[in-house]
Amino acid sequence: MLTCRLYIQPPLTTEREITLDDEQGHYLRHVMRLRSGDPVILFDGKGGEYEAIIHRLEKSGTVCHIGKHIPVNREMSCKTHIIQAACRSEKIEVILQKGTELGAASFQIVRTERSALKLIGNKLEARLKRWRKIIIEAAEQSGRTRIPLLHWRNTLAEVHFTDHSYAMHPLAAQTWTQARQRLSQAGEIDFIIGPEGGLSKRDLDTLTEIGCHSLAFGPCIMRTETAAPALLAAIQAIQQESVCA
């Protein structure tokens, strides 16, 4: 049986006790059915994780004793950033969950010309809070030792790009096969993914001016929520091949 993992926001240190929040205590008691004396794994997103023992597990409070630090690293060697055009919220939730499980270093959700989702003010803050919770839960479940960053961008001009940025488009002249060698050697990559209607010509022109390259990924047109998980899995595969070669 796998040991339960929990993300703790304050920095953790060894040989001390920490009180979990009410939601985490409820999860341990009523979902995982754990008891005092059971082991758990805690991590703070700074790298590695900590062995811990539940010292007290009661409705009035849950306390864990933190043991040794385990300097394990389960992150991708290539920092892969997903720049996802704003689409329906339920699709973004899938992208964040599966993308986190598959190793994405960060997510930027950006409004593009064909984006239907518009969020401002309190609605945006509430949605970001929910999305970050989805990312944390996916990181806990998948064994990640770092939490992917999440940002909302109102325009493509606000997006932060690396030196290796690719806008995904089925009609791009450059194919995945042609870019494969560069992708296998890159230390950091951006993938820009369009909304349900795809990236418009104006979006692509803006991205080209910024220095992004258009890239076709296979002969089929994927749904917007399929692209990020597929790309992350492909990057993991070719990077692993490069290590083993």
mmCIF file of C-alpha atoms in Angstrom:
data_model
loop_
_atom_site.group_PDB
_atom_site.id
_atom_site.type_symbol
_atom_site.label_atom_id
_atom_site.label_comp_id
_atom_site.label_asym_id
_atom_site.label_seq_id
_atom_site.Cartn_x
_atom_site.Cartn_y
_atom_site.Cartn_z
ATOM 1 C CA MET A 1 0.000 0.000 0.000
ATOM 2 C CA LEU A 2 1.348 3.414 -1.002
ATOM 3 C CA THR A 3 1.978 5.903 1.790
ATOM 4 C CA CYS A 4 -0.320 8.939 1.774
ATOM 5 C CA ARG A 5 1.409 12.143 0.565
ATOM 6 C CA LEU A 6 0.460 15.687 1.597
ATOM 7 C CA TYR A 7 1.709 19.065 0.395
ATOM 8 C CA ILE A 8 2.533 21.447 3.259
ATOM 9 C CA GLN A 9 2.957 25.092 2.286
ATOM 10 C CA PRO A 10 5.261 26.324 5.099
ATOM 11 C CA PRO A 11 8.883 25.138 4.670
ATOM 12 C CA LEU A 12 9.413 21.824 6.466
ATOM 13 C CA THR A 13 12.309 20.880 8.746
ATOM 14 C CA THR A 14 13.247 17.584 10.338
ATOM 15 C CA GLU A 15 12.566 16.480 13.914
ATOM 16 C CA ARG A 16 9.666 18.795 14.700
ATOM 17 C CA GLU A 17 5.907 18.588 14.977
ATOM 18 C CA ILE A 18 3.485 20.251 12.595
ATOM 19 C CA THR A 19 -0.266 20.764 12.844
ATOM 20 C CA LEU A 20 -2.176 20.024 9.642
ATOM 21 C CA ASP A 21 -5.130 22.111 8.515
ATOM 22 C CA ASP A 22 -8.682 20.885 9.076
ATOM 23 C CA GLU A 23 -9.171 19.723 5.485
ATOM 24 C CA GLN A 24 -6.021 17.597 5.562
ATOM 25 C CA GLY A 25 -6.970 16.135 8.934
ATOM 26 C CA HIS A 26 -10.430 15.245 7.624
ATOM 27 C CA TYR A 27 -8.841 13.616 4.573
ATOM 28 C CA LEU A 28 -6.544 11.443 6.697
ATOM 29 C CA ARG A 29 -9.327 10.406 9.081
ATOM 30 C CA HIS A 30 -12.312 9.893 6.826
ATOM 31 C CA VAL A 31 -10.899 9.258 3.337
ATOM 32 C CA MET A 32 -7.638 7.405 3.991
ATOM 33 C CA ARG A 33 -8.874 5.913 7.310
ATOM 34 C CA LEU A 34 -5.496 6.418 8.974
ATOM 35 C CA ARG A 35 -4.797 6.331 12.703
ATOM 36 C CA SER A 36 -2.274 7.696 15.161
ATOM 37 C CA GLY A 37 1.080 6.002 14.561
ATOM 38 C CA ASP A 38 0.552 5.583 10.810
ATOM 39 C CA PRO A 39 3.234 6.915 8.434
ATOM 40 C CA VAL A 40 2.671 9.721 5.935
ATOM 41 C CA ILE A 41 4.888 11.555 3.457
ATOM 42 C CA LEU A 42 5.032 15.365 3.562
ATOM 43 C CA PHE A 43 6.576 17.698 0.991
ATOM 44 C CA ASP A 44 6.799 21.480 0.699
ATOM 45 C CA GLY A 45 7.614 21.870 -2.998
ATOM 46 C CA LYS A 46 11.217 22.860 -2.300
ATOM 47 C CA GLY A 47 12.592 19.486 -3.406
ATOM 48 C CA GLY A 48 12.560 16.041 -1.871
ATOM 49 C CA GLU A 49 10.067 14.859 0.742
ATOM 50 C CA TYR A 50 9.885 14.022 4.454
ATOM 51 C CA GLU A 51 8.964 10.879 6.321
ATOM 52 C CA ALA A 52 6.437 11.629 9.067
ATOM 53 C CA ILE A 53 4.333 9.824 11.660
ATOM 54 C CA ILE A 54 0.842 10.847 12.714
ATOM 55 C CA HIS A 55 1.193 11.807 16.373
ATOM 56 C CA ARG A 56 -2.416 12.828 16.985
ATOM 57 C CA LEU A 57 -5.404 12.400 14.681
ATOM 58 C CA GLU A 58 -8.500 13.905 16.227
ATOM 59 C CA LYS A 59 -11.336 16.206 15.250
ATOM 60 C CA SER A 60 -9.761 18.887 17.432
ATOM 61 C CA GLY A 61 -6.516 18.732 15.453
ATOM 62 C CA THR A 62 -4.055 16.581 13.544
ATOM 63 C CA VAL A 63 -0.377 16.641 14.483
ATOM 64 C CA CYS A 64 2.482 14.888 12.664
ATOM 65 C CA HIS A 65 6.068 14.373 13.779
ATOM 66 C CA ILE A 66 8.481 15.041 10.906
ATOM 67 C CA GLY A 67 11.339 12.581 10.543
ATOM 68 C CA LYS A 68 14.166 12.479 8.022
ATOM 69 C CA HIS A 69 14.348 14.290 4.695
ATOM 70 C CA ILE A 70 14.528 12.096 1.579
ATOM 71 C CA PRO A 71 16.328 13.948 -1.257
ATOM 72 C CA VAL A 72 14.352 12.217 -4.013
ATOM 73 C CA ASN A 73 13.820 13.936 -7.371
ATOM 74 C CA ARG A 74 10.944 12.831 -9.623
ATOM 75 C CA GLU A 75 10.871 15.926 -11.834
ATOM 76 C CA MET A 76 11.464 15.930 -15.593
ATOM 77 C CA SER A 77 15.003 16.797 -16.642
ATOM 78 C CA CYS A 78 13.516 19.178 -19.218
ATOM 79 C CA LYS A 79 11.360 21.926 -17.710
ATOM 80 C CA THR A 80 8.286 21.809 -19.920
ATOM 81 C CA HIS A 81 5.891 24.756 -19.690
ATOM 82 C CA ILE A 82 2.322 24.559 -20.961
ATOM 83 C CA ILE A 83 0.873 27.798 -22.339
ATOM 84 C CA GLN A 84 -2.784 26.901 -22.760
ATOM 85 C CA ALA A 85 -5.258 29.154 -24.538
ATOM 86 C CA ALA A 86 -8.275 29.742 -22.300
ATOM 87 C CA CYS A 87 -11.019 27.233 -23.055
ATOM 88 C CA ARG A 88 -13.957 25.757 -21.164
ATOM 89 C CA SER A 89 -13.171 25.528 -17.456
ATOM 90 C CA GLU A 90 -13.761 21.771 -17.197
ATOM 91 C CA LYS A 91 -11.216 21.244 -19.971
ATOM 92 C CA ILE A 92 -8.658 23.417 -18.193
ATOM 93 C CA GLU A 93 -9.142 21.274 -15.083
ATOM 94 C CA VAL A 94 -8.285 18.136 -17.084
ATOM 95 C CA ILE A 95 -5.231 19.838 -18.588
ATOM 96 C CA LEU A 96 -3.953 20.934 -15.163
ATOM 97 C CA GLN A 97 -4.551 17.551 -13.529
ATOM 98 C CA LYS A 98 -3.071 15.380 -16.269
ATOM 99 C CA GLY A 99 -0.340 17.881 -17.078
ATOM 100 C CA THR A 100 0.802 17.905 -13.448
ATOM 101 C CA GLU A 101 0.805 14.101 -13.310
ATOM 102 C CA LEU A 102 2.946 14.046 -16.464
ATOM 103 C CA GLY A 103 5.540 16.518 -15.187
ATOM 104 C CA ALA A 104 4.670 20.021 -16.430
ATOM 105 C CA ALA A 105 6.854 22.665 -14.757
ATOM 106 C CA SER A 106 4.258 25.434 -15.093
ATOM 107 C CA PHE A 107 0.986 26.461 -16.683
ATOM 108 C CA GLN A 108 0.005 29.805 -18.167
ATOM 109 C CA ILE A 109 -3.655 30.137 -19.140
ATOM 110 C CA VAL A 110 -3.963 32.903 -21.725
ATOM 111 C CA ARG A 111 -6.841 34.519 -23.567
ATOM 112 C CA THR A 112 -6.394 34.293 -27.337
ATOM 113 C CA GLU A 113 -8.552 35.582 -30.189
ATOM 114 C CA ARG A 114 -10.847 32.534 -30.181
ATOM 115 C CA SER A 115 -10.968 32.017 -26.411
ATOM 116 C CA ALA A 116 -14.536 31.915 -25.098
ATOM 117 C CA LEU A 117 -13.619 31.922 -21.394
ATOM 118 C CA LYS A 118 -13.406 35.365 -19.824
ATOM 119 C CA LEU A 119 -12.598 35.754 -16.123
ATOM 120 C CA ILE A 120 -12.082 38.957 -14.142
ATOM 121 C CA GLY A 121 -12.016 40.094 -10.525
ATOM 122 C CA ASN A 122 -13.418 37.746 -7.897
ATOM 123 C CA LYS A 123 -14.431 35.131 -10.480
ATOM 124 C CA LEU A 124 -10.837 34.896 -11.680
ATOM 125 C CA GLU A 125 -9.459 34.624 -8.125
ATOM 126 C CA ALA A 126 -11.973 31.904 -7.237
ATOM 127 C CA ARG A 127 -11.165 29.927 -10.380
ATOM 128 C CA LEU A 128 -7.415 30.240 -9.828
ATOM 129 C CA LYS A 129 -7.862 28.988 -6.265
ATOM 130 C CA ARG A 130 -9.756 25.940 -7.513
ATOM 131 C CA TRP A 131 -7.214 25.276 -10.275
ATOM 132 C CA ARG A 132 -4.281 25.477 -7.844
ATOM 133 C CA LYS A 133 -6.046 22.975 -5.577
ATOM 134 C CA ILE A 134 -6.360 20.585 -8.538
ATOM 135 C CA ILE A 135 -2.629 20.975 -9.259
ATOM 136 C CA ILE A 136 -1.676 20.301 -5.622
ATOM 137 C CA GLU A 137 -3.866 17.193 -5.403
ATOM 138 C CA ALA A 138 -2.383 15.869 -8.660
ATOM 139 C CA ALA A 139 1.152 16.501 -7.355
ATOM 140 C CA GLU A 140 0.360 14.690 -4.096
ATOM 141 C CA GLN A 141 -1.076 11.687 -5.925
ATOM 142 C CA SER A 142 1.608 11.413 -8.605
ATOM 143 C CA GLY A 143 4.689 11.700 -6.408
ATOM 144 C CA ARG A 144 5.814 15.125 -7.633
ATOM 145 C CA THR A 145 8.242 16.904 -5.326
ATOM 146 C CA ARG A 146 7.558 20.363 -6.747
ATOM 147 C CA ILE A 147 4.296 22.171 -7.424
ATOM 148 C CA PRO A 148 3.839 23.549 -10.964
ATOM 149 C CA LEU A 149 3.302 27.307 -11.112
ATOM 150 C CA LEU A 150 0.013 28.668 -12.491
ATOM 151 C CA HIS A 151 -0.644 32.100 -14.001
ATOM 152 C CA TRP A 152 -3.519 33.749 -15.873
ATOM 153 C CA ARG A 153 -2.593 35.995 -18.819
ATOM 154 C CA ASN A 154 -5.072 38.327 -20.514
ATOM 155 C CA THR A 155 -3.076 38.563 -23.758
ATOM 156 C CA LEU A 156 -0.250 36.736 -25.508
ATOM 157 C CA ALA A 157 1.911 39.815 -24.937
ATOM 158 C CA GLU A 158 1.782 39.102 -21.163
ATOM 159 C CA VAL A 159 3.045 35.514 -21.521
ATOM 160 C CA HIS A 160 6.579 34.662 -20.372
ATOM 161 C CA PHE A 161 8.406 32.619 -23.030
ATOM 162 C CA THR A 162 11.685 30.686 -22.963
ATOM 163 C CA ASP A 163 14.158 30.436 -25.853
ATOM 164 C CA HIS A 164 12.526 27.195 -27.070
ATOM 165 C CA SER A 165 8.856 28.012 -27.685
ATOM 166 C CA TYR A 166 6.571 26.096 -30.033
ATOM 167 C CA ALA A 167 3.041 27.003 -31.095
ATOM 168 C CA MET A 168 1.157 23.821 -31.897
ATOM 169 C CA HIS A 169 -0.659 23.920 -35.249
ATOM 170 C CA PRO A 170 -1.660 20.956 -37.465
ATOM 171 C CA LEU A 171 -0.650 22.779 -40.673
ATOM 172 C CA ALA A 172 2.774 23.957 -39.497
ATOM 173 C CA ALA A 173 5.637 23.339 -41.911
ATOM 174 C CA GLN A 174 7.883 21.998 -39.152
ATOM 175 C CA THR A 175 6.955 18.527 -37.935
ATOM 176 C CA TRP A 176 7.653 16.802 -34.626
ATOM 177 C CA THR A 177 10.079 14.471 -36.396
ATOM 178 C CA GLN A 178 12.090 17.408 -37.719
ATOM 179 C CA ALA A 179 12.241 19.097 -34.313
ATOM 180 C CA ARG A 180 12.813 15.891 -32.359
ATOM 181 C CA GLN A 181 16.603 16.223 -32.013
ATOM 182 C CA ARG A 182 16.383 19.788 -30.686
ATOM 183 C CA LEU A 183 13.568 18.827 -28.316
ATOM 184 C CA SER A 184 15.547 15.892 -26.931
ATOM 185 C CA GLN A 185 18.459 18.172 -26.012
ATOM 186 C CA ALA A 186 16.523 21.170 -24.667
ATOM 187 C CA GLY A 187 16.613 22.005 -20.982
ATOM 188 C CA GLU A 188 13.467 24.122 -21.101
ATOM 189 C CA ILE A 189 10.550 24.187 -23.576
ATOM 190 C CA ASP A 190 7.267 26.060 -24.027
ATOM 191 C CA PHE A 191 4.305 24.519 -25.831
ATOM 192 C CA ILE A 192 1.568 26.947 -26.842
ATOM 193 C CA ILE A 193 -1.788 25.207 -27.343
ATOM 194 C CA GLY A 194 -4.837 26.812 -28.926
ATOM 195 C CA PRO A 195 -8.448 26.825 -27.650
ATOM 196 C CA GLU A 196 -11.320 24.753 -29.082
ATOM 197 C CA GLY A 197 -11.196 26.677 -32.380
ATOM 198 C CA GLY A 198 -7.405 26.638 -32.593
ATOM 199 C CA LEU A 199 -4.943 29.513 -32.779
ATOM 200 C CA SER A 200 -5.995 32.208 -35.245
ATOM 201 C CA LYS A 201 -3.737 33.666 -37.943
ATOM 202 C CA ARG A 202 -3.420 36.812 -35.811
ATOM 203 C CA ASP A 203 -2.351 34.700 -32.813
ATOM 204 C CA LEU A 204 0.224 32.852 -34.905
ATOM 205 C CA ASP A 205 1.557 36.113 -36.367
ATOM 206 C CA THR A 206 1.944 37.525 -32.837
ATOM 207 C CA LEU A 207 3.748 34.388 -31.672
ATOM 208 C CA THR A 208 6.053 34.452 -34.710
ATOM 209 C CA GLU A 209 6.985 38.070 -33.951
ATOM 210 C CA ILE A 210 7.821 37.034 -30.378
ATOM 211 C CA GLY A 211 10.111 34.289 -31.706
ATOM 212 C CA CYS A 212 7.958 31.173 -31.335
ATOM 213 C CA HIS A 213 8.105 28.400 -33.924
ATOM 214 C CA SER A 214 5.010 26.645 -35.267
ATOM 215 C CA LEU A 215 5.055 22.879 -34.849
ATOM 216 C CA ALA A 216 2.810 20.074 -36.089
ATOM 217 C CA PHE A 217 2.373 17.097 -33.757
ATOM 218 C CA GLY A 218 1.289 14.095 -35.810
ATOM 219 C CA PRO A 219 -1.247 13.852 -38.651
ATOM 220 C CA CYS A 220 -4.410 14.130 -36.510
ATOM 221 C CA ILE A 221 -6.035 17.181 -34.939
ATOM 222 C CA MET A 222 -6.338 16.708 -31.182
ATOM 223 C CA ARG A 223 -8.841 18.252 -28.835
ATOM 224 C CA THR A 224 -7.378 21.128 -26.843
ATOM 225 C CA GLU A 225 -7.448 19.109 -23.576
ATOM 226 C CA THR A 226 -5.592 16.205 -25.245
ATOM 227 C CA ALA A 227 -2.611 18.156 -26.561
ATOM 228 C CA ALA A 228 -0.763 19.002 -23.327
ATOM 229 C CA PRO A 229 -0.782 15.448 -21.869
ATOM 230 C CA ALA A 230 0.270 14.015 -25.248
ATOM 231 C CA LEU A 231 3.135 16.486 -25.609
ATOM 232 C CA LEU A 232 4.382 15.933 -22.076
ATOM 233 C CA ALA A 233 4.362 12.158 -22.525
ATOM 234 C CA ALA A 234 6.230 12.525 -25.824
ATOM 235 C CA ILE A 235 8.875 14.787 -24.263
ATOM 236 C CA GLN A 236 9.389 12.310 -21.432
ATOM 237 C CA ALA A 237 9.865 9.520 -23.978
ATOM 238 C CA ILE A 238 12.408 11.277 -26.193
ATOM 239 C CA GLN A 239 14.348 12.683 -23.234
ATOM 240 C CA GLN A 240 14.546 9.198 -21.718
ATOM 241 C CA GLU A 241 15.774 7.840 -25.059
ATOM 242 C CA SER A 242 18.438 10.546 -25.103
ATOM 243 C CA VAL A 243 19.616 9.562 -21.589
ATOM 244 C CA CYS A 244 19.735 5.861 -22.451
ATOM 245 C CA ALA A 245 21.480 6.354 -25.815
#
